[in-house]
Short mmCIF file of C-alpha atoms and ligand atoms in Angstrom, two decimals:
data_model
loop_
_atom_site.label_atom_id
_atom_site.label_comp_id
_atom_site.label_asym_id
_atom_site.label_seq_id
_atom_site.Cartn_x
_atom_site.Cartn_y
_atom_site.Cartn_z
CA MET A 1 -6.27 -18.49 2.51
CA ALA A 2 -7.95 -17.54 5.85
CA ARG A 3 -8.01 -13.83 6.26
CA ALA A 4 -6.29 -14.01 9.57
CA MET A 5 -3.24 -15.29 7.79
CA ILE A 6 -2.86 -12.24 5.49
CA ASP A 7 -4.13 -9.53 8.07
CA PRO A 8 -2.92 -9.05 11.51
CA GLY A 9 -5.60 -9.17 14.10
CA ARG A 10 -7.09 -5.91 15.71
CA ASP A 11 -4.86 -6.47 18.78
CA CYS A 12 -1.76 -7.58 17.23
CA ALA A 13 1.10 -7.39 19.86
CA LEU A 14 4.31 -7.88 17.52
CA CYS A 15 5.62 -4.39 17.94
CA PRO A 16 5.57 -2.63 21.52
CA ARG A 17 5.82 0.83 20.30
CA LEU A 18 2.97 0.52 17.73
CA VAL A 19 0.89 -1.23 20.41
CA ALA A 20 1.49 1.75 22.78
CA PHE A 21 0.62 4.21 20.04
CA ARG A 22 -2.51 2.39 19.14
CA ARG A 23 -3.48 2.31 22.77
CA ALA A 24 -2.99 6.04 23.03
CA GLN A 25 -5.02 6.64 19.98
CA ARG A 26 -7.89 4.38 21.09
CA ALA A 27 -8.17 6.52 24.15
CA ALA A 28 -7.96 9.83 22.25
CA GLU A 29 -10.12 8.91 19.32
CA PRO A 30 -12.51 5.99 20.31
CA ALA A 31 -14.49 6.45 17.02
CA TRP A 32 -11.51 5.79 14.88
CA PHE A 33 -10.57 2.48 13.52
CA ASN A 34 -7.22 2.33 15.39
CA ALA A 35 -6.17 -1.04 14.38
CA PRO A 36 -3.92 -2.68 11.79
CA VAL A 37 -5.67 -1.82 8.57
CA PRO A 38 -6.50 -4.85 6.36
CA THR A 39 -5.72 -5.43 2.79
CA PHE A 40 -8.51 -4.01 0.49
CA GLY A 41 -9.38 -5.17 -2.94
CA ASP A 42 -10.51 -7.79 -5.30
CA PRO A 43 -9.63 -11.39 -4.29
CA ASN A 44 -8.76 -12.09 -8.13
CA ALA A 45 -6.31 -9.19 -8.04
CA ARG A 46 -3.56 -9.37 -10.99
CA LEU A 47 -2.17 -6.02 -9.52
CA LEU A 48 -1.21 -5.41 -5.83
CA ILE A 49 -0.21 -1.92 -4.63
CA VAL A 50 2.14 -1.85 -1.70
CA GLY A 51 2.13 1.27 0.43
CA LEU A 52 4.10 2.20 3.46
CA ALA A 53 1.85 2.31 6.39
CA PRO A 54 -1.52 3.86 7.35
CA GLY A 55 -1.65 7.74 7.94
CA LEU A 56 -2.89 8.57 11.47
CA ARG A 57 -5.98 10.61 10.43
CA GLY A 58 -6.41 8.72 7.21
CA ALA A 59 -6.37 4.91 6.96
CA ASN A 60 -5.92 4.50 10.56
CA ARG A 61 -9.10 6.62 11.32
CA THR A 62 -11.01 5.04 8.24
CA GLY A 63 -9.78 1.35 8.28
CA ARG A 64 -9.25 1.30 4.53
CA PRO A 65 -5.78 1.79 2.99
CA PHE A 66 -5.06 5.25 1.69
CA THR A 67 -8.64 6.26 2.64
CA GLY A 68 -8.76 9.83 3.98
CA ASP A 69 -4.98 10.21 3.53
CA TYR A 70 -3.74 12.92 1.23
CA ALA A 71 -1.83 10.22 -0.82
CA GLY A 72 -5.28 8.59 -1.47
CA ASP A 73 -6.64 11.34 -3.60
CA LEU A 74 -3.79 10.70 -6.29
CA LEU A 75 -3.78 6.94 -5.86
CA TYR A 76 -7.53 6.30 -6.11
CA SER A 77 -8.00 8.88 -8.97
CA THR A 78 -5.15 7.07 -10.98
CA LEU A 79 -6.69 3.70 -10.32
CA LEU A 80 -10.15 5.00 -11.44
CA ASP A 81 -8.55 6.45 -14.64
CA PHE A 82 -6.82 3.23 -15.55
CA GLY A 83 -9.67 0.84 -14.91
CA PHE A 84 -8.27 -0.61 -11.60
CA ALA A 85 -11.15 0.63 -9.71
CA ARG A 86 -14.77 1.57 -10.30
CA GLY A 87 -17.20 3.81 -8.55
CA ARG A 88 -16.35 7.18 -6.77
CA TYR A 89 -13.58 7.77 -4.21
CA ASP A 90 -15.00 9.85 -1.43
CA ALA A 91 -12.44 9.16 1.26
CA ARG A 92 -14.72 7.18 3.21
CA PRO A 93 -14.72 3.23 3.59
CA ASP A 94 -18.53 3.30 2.68
CA ASP A 95 -18.03 5.34 -0.49
CA GLY A 96 -18.88 2.26 -2.68
CA LEU A 97 -15.49 2.30 -4.47
CA ALA A 98 -14.44 -1.20 -5.60
CA LEU A 99 -11.26 -2.20 -6.93
CA VAL A 100 -11.22 -4.12 -10.18
CA GLY A 101 -8.50 -6.76 -10.56
CA ALA A 102 -6.41 -4.84 -8.12
CA ALA A 103 -5.77 -4.79 -4.23
CA ILE A 104 -3.87 -2.41 -1.92
CA THR A 105 -2.03 -3.19 1.19
CA ASN A 106 0.85 -1.69 3.33
CA ALA A 107 4.35 -2.93 4.25
CA VAL A 108 3.54 -1.92 7.85
CA ARG A 109 -0.08 -2.35 8.75
CA CYS A 110 -0.33 -0.32 12.00
CA VAL A 111 0.09 3.59 11.89
CA PRO A 112 3.61 4.31 13.21
CA PRO A 113 4.41 7.67 15.14
CA GLU A 114 5.61 10.46 12.63
CA ASN A 115 4.90 8.05 9.69
CA LYS A 116 8.20 6.43 10.29
CA PRO A 117 8.20 2.69 11.08
CA THR A 118 11.56 1.23 12.51
CA GLY A 119 13.41 -1.60 10.73
CA ALA A 120 12.26 -4.05 13.39
CA GLU A 121 8.57 -3.09 12.83
CA ILE A 122 8.98 -3.43 9.02
CA SER A 123 10.42 -6.89 9.58
CA ALA A 124 7.83 -7.95 12.00
CA CYS A 125 4.92 -7.03 9.65
CA ARG A 126 6.60 -8.78 6.66
CA PRO A 127 5.22 -12.17 7.08
CA PHE A 128 1.72 -10.52 6.50
CA LEU A 129 3.03 -9.06 3.36
CA ALA A 130 4.48 -12.36 2.10
CA ARG A 131 1.12 -14.10 2.92
CA THR A 132 -0.80 -11.42 1.16
CA ILE A 133 1.13 -11.78 -1.93
CA ALA A 134 0.86 -15.64 -1.90
CA ALA A 135 -2.93 -15.30 -1.48
CA PHE A 136 -3.48 -13.75 -4.73
CA PRO A 137 -3.14 -16.60 -7.21
CA LYS A 138 -3.56 -14.39 -10.17
CA LEU A 139 -1.06 -11.74 -9.25
CA SER A 140 1.31 -10.57 -12.19
CA ALA A 141 2.24 -7.06 -10.98
CA ILE A 142 3.15 -5.37 -7.81
CA VAL A 143 3.59 -1.55 -7.52
CA ALA A 144 5.73 -0.59 -4.60
CA LEU A 145 5.15 3.06 -3.57
CA GLY A 146 8.55 4.18 -2.17
CA ARG A 147 11.78 2.52 -1.11
CA ILE A 148 10.40 0.93 2.12
CA ALA A 149 7.67 -0.88 0.35
CA HIS A 150 10.04 -1.96 -2.49
CA ASP A 151 12.46 -3.38 -0.05
CA SER A 152 10.02 -5.11 2.00
CA THR A 153 8.44 -6.47 -1.10
CA LEU A 154 11.95 -7.96 -2.38
CA SER A 155 12.31 -9.49 1.08
CA ALA A 156 8.92 -11.11 1.15
CA LEU A 157 9.59 -12.43 -2.44
CA GLY A 158 12.94 -13.73 -1.17
CA ALA A 159 14.67 -11.89 -3.67
CA VAL A 160 18.24 -10.24 -3.09
CA ARG A 161 18.09 -6.65 -2.58
CA ALA A 162 21.25 -5.76 -4.00
CA ARG A 163 20.34 -6.94 -7.42
CA HIS A 164 16.97 -4.74 -7.52
CA ALA A 165 17.84 -1.18 -6.67
CA PHE A 166 14.73 1.00 -6.04
CA ALA A 167 14.40 3.66 -8.83
CA HIS A 168 11.08 5.64 -9.79
CA GLY A 169 9.89 3.92 -12.95
CA ALA A 170 12.05 0.78 -12.75
CA ALA A 171 10.52 -2.62 -13.24
CA HIS A 172 12.02 -5.86 -11.88
CA ALA A 173 11.13 -9.31 -13.36
CA PHE A 174 10.57 -12.31 -11.15
CA ASP A 175 9.11 -15.79 -11.93
CA ARG A 176 5.50 -14.96 -11.39
CA LEU A 177 5.45 -11.34 -11.37
CA ARG A 178 6.89 -8.00 -12.11
CA LEU A 179 7.70 -5.44 -9.44
CA TYR A 180 7.38 -1.84 -10.52
CA ASP A 181 8.74 0.99 -8.58
CA SER A 182 7.16 4.50 -8.02
CA TYR A 183 8.07 7.32 -5.55
CA HIS A 184 5.43 7.31 -2.92
CA CYS A 185 2.48 9.48 -3.82
CA SER A 186 2.83 11.36 -0.39
CA ARG A 187 1.97 14.99 0.08
CA TYR A 188 5.72 15.64 0.65
CA ASN A 189 6.79 13.95 -2.72
CA THR A 190 4.04 15.82 -4.71
CA ASN A 191 4.33 19.29 -3.07
CA THR A 192 8.19 19.27 -3.59
CA GLY A 193 7.77 18.15 -7.22
CA ARG A 194 9.73 14.92 -6.70
CA LEU A 195 6.56 13.05 -8.01
CA THR A 196 4.24 14.65 -10.39
CA THR A 197 0.78 13.41 -11.33
CA GLY A 198 2.27 12.58 -14.86
CA MET A 199 5.02 10.50 -13.36
CA PHE A 200 2.69 8.50 -11.29
CA ARG A 201 0.12 8.07 -14.06
CA GLU A 202 2.98 6.67 -16.20
CA VAL A 203 3.61 3.78 -13.90
CA PHE A 204 0.01 2.68 -13.85
CA GLU A 205 -0.13 3.16 -17.67
CA ARG A 206 2.84 0.89 -18.08
CA VAL A 207 1.39 -1.80 -15.69
CA ARG A 208 -1.87 -1.68 -17.55
CA ARG A 209 -0.15 -2.02 -21.08
CA GLU A 210 2.01 -4.78 -19.87
CA MET A 211 -0.63 -6.68 -18.25
CA GLN A 212 -2.47 -6.78 -21.50
CA GLY A 213 0.43 -7.48 -23.60
N1 LIG B 1 -2.09 5.66 3.70
C1 LIG B 1 -1.77 4.22 3.61
O1 LIG B 1 -2.58 3.37 3.84
N2 LIG B 1 -0.48 3.99 3.06
C2 LIG B 1 0.46 4.74 2.89
O2 LIG B 1 1.63 4.48 2.45
C3 LIG B 1 0.05 6.24 2.84
C4 LIG B 1 -1.09 6.62 3.30
#
Protein backbone atom coordinates (compact mmCIF):
# COMPACT_ATOMS: atom_id res chain seq x y z
CA MET A 1 0.00 0.00 0.00
CA ALA A 2 1.26 3.49 -0.81
CA ARG A 3 2.74 5.23 2.19
CA ALA A 4 0.48 8.27 1.62
CA MET A 5 -2.53 6.08 2.31
CA ILE A 6 -1.38 5.12 5.77
CA ASP A 7 0.23 8.41 6.81
CA PRO A 8 -1.28 11.90 6.48
CA GLY A 9 0.73 14.35 4.37
CA ARG A 10 2.90 16.96 6.09
CA ASP A 11 0.24 19.61 5.52
CA CYS A 12 -2.83 17.50 6.23
CA ALA A 13 -5.73 19.94 6.60
CA LEU A 14 -8.39 17.71 8.16
CA CYS A 15 -8.39 19.26 11.66
CA PRO A 16 -8.48 23.09 11.77
CA ARG A 17 -7.41 23.34 15.43
CA LEU A 18 -4.43 21.05 14.89
CA VAL A 19 -3.46 22.89 11.68
CA ALA A 20 -3.43 26.20 13.59
CA PHE A 21 -1.36 24.65 16.39
CA ARG A 22 1.08 23.19 13.87
CA ARG A 23 1.42 26.56 12.13
CA ALA A 24 2.23 28.26 15.44
CA GLN A 25 4.80 25.57 16.32
CA ARG A 26 6.46 25.86 12.90
CA ALA A 27 6.87 29.60 13.49
CA ALA A 28 8.13 29.12 17.06
CA GLU A 29 10.41 26.11 16.43
CA PRO A 30 11.32 25.95 12.72
CA ALA A 31 13.92 23.20 13.30
CA TRP A 32 11.35 20.78 14.74
CA PHE A 33 9.48 18.17 12.70
CA ASN A 34 6.07 19.86 13.29
CA ALA A 35 3.98 17.60 11.05
CA PRO A 36 1.84 14.46 11.33
CA VAL A 37 4.17 11.79 12.73
CA PRO A 38 4.32 8.73 10.45
CA THR A 39 4.10 5.12 11.54
CA PHE A 40 7.51 3.68 12.44
CA GLY A 41 8.64 0.08 12.22
CA ASP A 42 8.97 -3.18 10.38
CA PRO A 43 6.82 -3.69 7.23
CA ASN A 44 6.49 -7.34 8.32
CA ALA A 45 5.19 -6.35 11.75
CA ARG A 46 3.12 -8.91 13.64
CA LEU A 47 2.66 -6.44 16.49
CA LEU A 48 1.31 -2.89 16.14
CA ILE A 49 1.43 -0.51 19.10
CA VAL A 50 -1.13 2.29 19.03
CA GLY A 51 -0.39 5.36 21.13
CA LEU A 52 -2.47 8.46 21.66
CA ALA A 53 -0.78 11.36 19.87
CA PRO A 54 2.72 12.86 19.54
CA GLY A 55 4.03 14.83 22.49
CA LEU A 56 4.88 18.46 21.74
CA ARG A 57 8.58 18.29 22.59
CA GLY A 58 8.92 14.59 21.82
CA ALA A 59 7.56 12.94 18.69
CA ASN A 60 6.39 16.29 17.29
CA ARG A 61 9.96 17.55 17.57
CA THR A 62 11.78 14.43 16.40
CA GLY A 63 9.29 12.98 13.89
CA ARG A 64 9.34 9.41 15.25
CA PRO A 65 6.55 8.08 17.52
CA PHE A 66 7.37 8.28 21.24
CA THR A 67 10.91 9.45 20.45
CA GLY A 68 12.02 12.13 22.88
CA ASP A 69 8.79 11.73 24.86
CA TYR A 70 8.98 10.65 28.50
CA ALA A 71 6.69 7.72 27.58
CA GLY A 72 9.24 6.55 24.99
CA ASP A 73 11.83 5.64 27.63
CA LEU A 74 9.60 2.90 29.08
CA LEU A 75 8.11 1.86 25.75
CA TYR A 76 11.39 1.43 23.88
CA SER A 77 13.21 -0.23 26.79
CA THR A 78 10.35 -2.74 27.06
CA LEU A 79 10.39 -3.43 23.31
CA LEU A 80 14.16 -3.98 23.46
CA ASP A 81 13.81 -6.38 26.41
CA PHE A 82 11.18 -8.52 24.66
CA GLY A 83 12.96 -8.65 21.31
CA PHE A 84 10.59 -6.31 19.49
CA ALA A 85 13.46 -3.87 18.89
CA ARG A 86 17.21 -4.00 18.42
CA GLY A 87 19.95 -1.42 18.78
CA ARG A 88 19.99 1.37 21.28
CA TYR A 89 17.25 3.85 22.02
CA ASP A 90 18.78 7.29 22.36
CA ALA A 91 15.67 9.49 22.00
CA ARG A 92 16.77 10.60 18.51
CA PRO A 93 15.35 9.40 15.18
CA ASP A 94 18.92 8.68 13.97
CA ASP A 95 19.86 6.53 17.00
CA GLY A 96 19.82 3.43 14.78
CA LEU A 97 17.10 1.68 16.80
CA ALA A 98 15.10 -0.74 14.63
CA LEU A 99 11.83 -2.44 15.44
CA VAL A 100 11.74 -6.20 14.88
CA GLY A 101 8.36 -7.60 13.83
CA ALA A 102 6.72 -4.56 15.35
CA ALA A 103 5.51 -1.08 14.41
CA ILE A 104 4.31 1.97 16.33
CA THR A 105 1.65 4.46 15.34
CA ASN A 106 -0.69 6.92 17.04
CA ALA A 107 -4.49 7.23 17.06
CA VAL A 108 -3.98 10.92 16.26
CA ARG A 109 -0.95 11.81 14.18
CA CYS A 110 -0.65 15.53 14.97
CA VAL A 111 0.33 16.98 18.31
CA PRO A 112 -2.80 18.27 20.08
CA PRO A 113 -2.77 21.25 22.46
CA GLU A 114 -2.47 20.05 26.08
CA ASN A 115 -2.06 16.47 24.80
CA LYS A 116 -5.85 16.24 24.40
CA PRO A 117 -7.31 15.52 20.98
CA THR A 118 -11.04 16.19 20.52
CA GLY A 119 -13.50 13.49 19.50
CA ALA A 120 -13.73 15.04 16.02
CA GLU A 121 -9.92 14.93 15.65
CA ILE A 122 -9.77 11.29 16.73
CA SER A 123 -12.47 10.44 14.19
CA ALA A 124 -10.81 12.46 11.41
CA CYS A 125 -7.54 10.58 11.91
CA ARG A 126 -9.16 7.13 12.17
CA PRO A 127 -9.03 6.29 8.44
CA PHE A 128 -5.23 6.49 8.67
CA LEU A 129 -5.28 4.09 11.59
CA ALA A 130 -7.61 1.70 9.74
CA ARG A 131 -5.37 1.76 6.66
CA THR A 132 -2.27 1.31 8.82
CA ILE A 133 -3.77 -1.82 10.39
CA ALA A 134 -4.74 -3.11 6.94
CA ALA A 135 -1.27 -2.40 5.56
CA PHE A 136 0.44 -5.00 7.79
CA PRO A 137 -0.55 -8.38 6.33
CA LYS A 138 1.18 -10.38 9.09
CA LEU A 139 -0.40 -8.52 12.00
CA SER A 140 -1.59 -10.76 14.83
CA ALA A 141 -1.50 -8.40 17.82
CA ILE A 142 -2.24 -4.77 18.60
CA VAL A 143 -1.33 -3.17 21.92
CA ALA A 144 -3.52 -0.13 22.62
CA LEU A 145 -1.92 2.34 25.01
CA GLY A 146 -4.84 3.88 26.87
CA ARG A 147 -8.57 4.09 26.37
CA ILE A 148 -8.53 6.49 23.41
CA ALA A 149 -6.19 4.23 21.45
CA HIS A 150 -8.35 1.23 22.45
CA ASP A 151 -11.61 2.89 21.36
CA SER A 152 -10.23 4.22 18.10
CA THR A 153 -8.67 0.84 17.27
CA LEU A 154 -12.01 -0.91 17.90
CA SER A 155 -13.75 1.50 15.54
CA ALA A 156 -10.99 1.07 12.96
CA LEU A 157 -11.55 -2.69 13.17
CA GLY A 158 -15.31 -2.20 12.79
CA ALA A 159 -15.92 -3.72 16.25
CA VAL A 160 -18.72 -2.80 18.65
CA ARG A 161 -17.21 -0.80 21.52
CA ALA A 162 -19.81 -1.89 24.07
CA ARG A 163 -18.68 -5.51 23.70
CA HIS A 164 -15.01 -4.72 24.37
CA ALA A 165 -14.50 -2.57 27.46
CA PHE A 166 -11.04 -1.14 28.02
CA ALA A 167 -9.18 -2.66 30.98
CA HIS A 168 -5.47 -2.80 31.66
CA GLY A 169 -4.26 -6.33 30.92
CA ALA A 170 -7.38 -7.31 28.95
CA ALA A 171 -7.18 -9.05 25.56
CA HIS A 172 -9.93 -8.98 22.94
CA ALA A 173 -10.00 -11.61 20.18
CA PHE A 174 -10.92 -10.80 16.58
CA ASP A 175 -10.68 -12.88 13.41
CA ARG A 176 -7.24 -11.77 12.38
CA LEU A 177 -5.71 -10.53 15.58
CA ARG A 178 -5.89 -9.88 19.30
CA LEU A 179 -6.16 -6.44 20.83
CA TYR A 180 -4.31 -6.08 24.15
CA ASP A 181 -4.99 -3.16 26.47
CA SER A 182 -2.48 -1.30 28.59
CA TYR A 183 -2.66 1.91 30.53
CA HIS A 184 -0.71 4.51 28.61
CA CYS A 185 2.96 4.64 29.64
CA SER A 186 2.71 8.40 30.24
CA ARG A 187 4.63 10.31 32.87
CA TYR A 188 1.36 10.93 34.74
CA ASN A 189 0.43 7.24 34.88
CA THR A 190 3.88 6.07 35.93
CA ASN A 191 4.39 8.88 38.47
CA THR A 192 1.03 8.22 40.12
CA GLY A 193 1.64 4.46 40.22
CA ARG A 194 -1.40 3.70 38.06
CA LEU A 195 1.05 1.93 35.75
CA THR A 196 4.19 0.28 37.08
CA THR A 197 7.06 -0.97 34.97
CA GLY A 198 6.08 -4.51 35.99
CA MET A 199 2.47 -4.05 34.84
CA PHE A 200 3.65 -2.70 31.50
CA ARG A 201 6.19 -5.47 30.96
CA GLU A 202 3.54 -8.12 31.71
CA VAL A 203 1.47 -6.94 28.73
CA PHE A 204 4.41 -7.35 26.33
CA GLU A 205 5.52 -10.59 27.95
CA ARG A 206 2.03 -11.98 27.29
CA VAL A 207 2.00 -10.72 23.69
CA ARG A 208 5.36 -12.35 23.09
CA ARG A 209 4.23 -15.63 24.67
CA GLU A 210 0.91 -15.78 22.80
CA MET A 211 2.54 -14.90 19.49
CA GLN A 212 4.80 -17.89 19.83
CA GLY A 213 2.08 -20.23 21.03
N1 LIG B 1 4.38 10.05 22.06
C1 LIG B 1 3.69 9.45 21.07
O1 LIG B 1 4.14 9.39 19.93
N2 LIG B 1 2.49 8.94 21.39
C2 LIG B 1 1.96 8.98 22.60
O2 LIG B 1 0.87 8.46 22.81
C3 LIG B 1 2.71 9.61 23.61
C4 LIG B 1 3.91 10.13 23.33
